[in-house]
């Protein structure tokens, strides 16, 4: 069965007046600017094509799509000819048929005729076109000069390139440039000698290619094709679902053959990604069936014993009996749970419900504690809602983009591609980051300003930017007067106008010249539309919340909030960080960010859940660990999070976990945390889940099961069974019923149901009576809290300062091919690109220490030390070193400290004073 979607040949045109024309005698109406090809197909009239595809602007090279138009000479290409009022078009005439057949005959004469054994058989546009034009033989034979027999490039782990099948349509080259924005491919040579080349005619794996797969998707033949299709054949059915990696939340067609997943193809109408993807979502899904998956529940009496496989009943009974015993002996506050941003909204909701209703306390926290908790707090206080203000499409209208503490090309690649497209259209970019991230300068993109501030000085920087705004008359007075709290604004204005906030004053702390800060502030404030995008480089600081508030202040003061093209936008790390927070995973909040102490809200939950809920906020993760070491906290349920590896000061976390009487880990694989566990409950990968994720745009997307749970039951079902065994019965017929309960209890989700999501596609919350199909942009006619509130953001230098013993500052981040602690991506072919974590160090700092590229170095802080390979590079400034944290062997969090954000306890991962030394053995490793 052919599952290919209908390709209209050229992109859709919206918001244009309709024009009327006649195609093959049929009256057709299409928006002005639409190609004749698209207009014809919209009316059910297909025109053969090869070089056109609707994800790319038309190119007009293959000459297969010719038509005749009254009053026009010759045969224009329908893909490059826009519709006009009164146009009369013919797509089928004897002359057209003859010319088309001749063109296709030429293509086929230089193409292998191995259709029956070709991997694209049944999914090849050349094959389709040959059939459509009625080609029956090739007059020229195959004896002359041709491109057949050229060597294949199979260097990429996920796709192959067979140049003998290339028809030089340039779709791949255009996809790499226009969709992905990497410009890794070119057409070299002319005429007959034209061919596709990656970078300087290198193998794909060694080229600049980032394996997004856009070229593979665009290729009309088997020239670029997934190895999974070559090995397993063409898929025959589709399940629409959502990527389980980053907070972009790309929608995919999971294409299967029977029960076997063959490939993931980004959904052309997926709201977040519109047909694009990155290497992780498209290719790195093999971990789901990796041999390391634990699919049977396991228990053990003590953590020094081996695991024993048991059935679900025994495992649940064992866990429940231990938790009940702890509750009896130490009281209900001795228990707690941690929910996961990798799990669905429904799975997270039942976990927090179990903790509140069955454990009997509010000791529920989530991994957002260690990433975006300052976003939740800071935006709630200033704007009234703990969420980003825009959808991704909004960046298409931004004239200036202020990117702070985020590296989207690695961490949010599909959004980065969209942002790069906007930059190529002329938007200006300001990058605030200690490191020279790719966006500072890459193919056809260059930041107007790069402010490489010292780690830990974000707040000084935002105050200096604000200082320029208020002292140079750049405040949007009308916006502030109409939309913001006057008193808080005046206090803030006086504060940031003070000399201590001036660019000149902070230049020494930040390491950035006052002139650059002033120029950047003027550019942002003076733009018609300026948008802020930020990441963990903002939040993971001791002043993370202060900085989020500073961003909100800046946006309000300049009026860059509440409409298209502006806003304050956190780029969320994990796929469901937004959702996990929305679902009431924090110890002080119910779903929808309502405080636990609100009697009316609590009453609604009491009544729905038939239980009397604790009005006191519970413990945050760091408090759970501290209390565990102190002896008062004894039992913990952890859903899909490897806290022993991902949380700061690993030794302290290990001490806490070791102190527990019962640790239940619910996950896909054994990990560092399960070393301390007594019960292991096998979880489900995204391919087995039925539910929803909420991405960084607040878009609630459906996740649909591609295969049955390998462990036999869903994660939410296991949680319900545990809760029931603890004496609080929970049961649902399916995940849709959990969403119904969420909707009933959460005003921002009031209009959400699986049936509606299946009908309408993803929707951005709030979804309710006032916005039945969701809300693209927040705060358009007023802030959710009423008037926007300014907060004073006094800069307090972190305690973590470099000194003689630890003279360098370590900051951390992600790389494109890997994801967080690598649990998933390390079990895929993505290790081809990042087999180990590297420590980036500036050449001057390296030379001072006698470190050369590739050396193994000892990285030490006040908290601990670890070894890893050095990469000497000027991407980092002097005095700063940088690493990723994807590999447990590196244990980067051995060195990070317990410093945390004053408001939310989000760890200060981004600033650790360290020293770097070559190790004694000076093992040379390949960096
Ligand atoms: S996979 Fe992506 S980056 Fe690589 S060549 Fe193709 S389009 Fe370009
Ligand atoms: S590799 Fe495919 S998309 Fe690229 S030019 Fe050749 S046939 Fe066209
Ligand atoms: S950008 Fe993020 S959500 Fe999209 S495919 Fe990549 S990892 Fe998945
Ligand atoms: S499809 Fe129109 S010229 Fe190729």
JSON list of C-alpha atoms and ligand atoms in Angstrom, two decimals, residues 50 161-163 165-173 185 187 196 215 218-224, ligand 2:
[
{"chain": "A", "resi": 50, "resn": "UNK", "atom": "CA", "xyz": [10.27, 15.67, -10.64]},
{"chain": "A", "resi": 161, "resn": "UNK", "atom": "CA", "xyz": [23.68, 7.87, -1.02]},
{"chain": "A", "resi": 162, "resn": "UNK", "atom": "CA", "xyz": [23.75, 6.09, -4.37]},
{"chain": "A", "resi": 163, "resn": "UNK", "atom": "CA", "xyz": [24.76, 8.69, -6.97]},
{"chain": "A", "resi": 165, "resn": "UNK", "atom": "CA", "xyz": [20.34, 6.92, -9.19]},
{"chain": "A", "resi": 166, "resn": "UNK", "atom": "CA", "xyz": [20.57, 10.70, -8.97]},
{"chain": "A", "resi": 167, "resn": "UNK", "atom": "CA", "xyz": [18.53, 12.74, -11.44]},
{"chain": "A", "resi": 168, "resn": "UNK", "atom": "CA", "xyz": [20.18, 16.01, -10.32]},
{"chain": "A", "resi": 169, "resn": "UNK", "atom": "CA", "xyz": [16.86, 17.59, -9.42]},
{"chain": "A", "resi": 170, "resn": "UNK", "atom": "CA", "xyz": [18.51, 19.58, -6.60]},
{"chain": "A", "resi": 171, "resn": "UNK", "atom": "CA", "xyz": [15.73, 18.86, -4.16]},
{"chain": "A", "resi": 172, "resn": "UNK", "atom": "CA", "xyz": [18.28, 17.61, -1.61]},
{"chain": "A", "resi": 173, "resn": "UNK", "atom": "CA", "xyz": [20.50, 20.66, -2.05]},
{"chain": "A", "resi": 185, "resn": "UNK", "atom": "CA", "xyz": [25.19, 20.02, -0.14]},
{"chain": "A", "resi": 187, "resn": "UNK", "atom": "CA", "xyz": [25.59, 20.69, -7.12]},
{"chain": "A", "resi": 196, "resn": "UNK", "atom": "CA", "xyz": [25.52, 16.26, -5.73]},
{"chain": "A", "resi": 215, "resn": "UNK", "atom": "CA", "xyz": [17.50, 15.71, 1.90]},
{"chain": "A", "resi": 218, "resn": "UNK", "atom": "CA", "xyz": [13.11, 15.42, -0.41]},
{"chain": "A", "resi": 219, "resn": "UNK", "atom": "CA", "xyz": [14.81, 12.95, -2.74]},
{"chain": "A", "resi": 220, "resn": "UNK", "atom": "CA", "xyz": [12.35, 11.63, -5.33]},
{"chain": "A", "resi": 221, "resn": "UNK", "atom": "CA", "xyz": [14.40, 8.51, -6.08]},
{"chain": "A", "resi": 222, "resn": "UNK", "atom": "CA", "xyz": [16.40, 5.96, -4.08]},
{"chain": "A", "resi": 223, "resn": "UNK", "atom": "CA", "xyz": [19.53, 8.07, -4.32]},
{"chain": "A", "resi": 224, "resn": "UNK", "atom": "CA", "xyz": [19.21, 9.23, -0.73]},
{"chain": "B", "resi": 2, "resn": "LIG", "atom": "S1", "xyz": [20.18, 13.04, -4.56]},
{"chain": "B", "resi": 2, "resn": "LIG", "atom": "FE1", "xyz": [17.96, 12.87, -4.92]},
{"chain": "B", "resi": 2, "resn": "LIG", "atom": "S2", "xyz": [17.18, 14.91, -4.43]},
{"chain": "B", "resi": 2, "resn": "LIG", "atom": "FE2", "xyz": [19.36, 15.12, -4.69]},
{"chain": "B", "resi": 2, "resn": "LIG", "atom": "S3", "xyz": [19.63, 15.74, -6.80]},
{"chain": "B", "resi": 2, "resn": "LIG", "atom": "FE3", "xyz": [19.83, 13.51, -6.73]},
{"chain": "B", "resi": 2, "resn": "LIG", "atom": "S4", "xyz": [17.78, 12.72, -7.13]},
{"chain": "B", "resi": 2, "resn": "LIG", "atom": "FE4", "xyz": [17.56, 14.89, -6.63]}
]
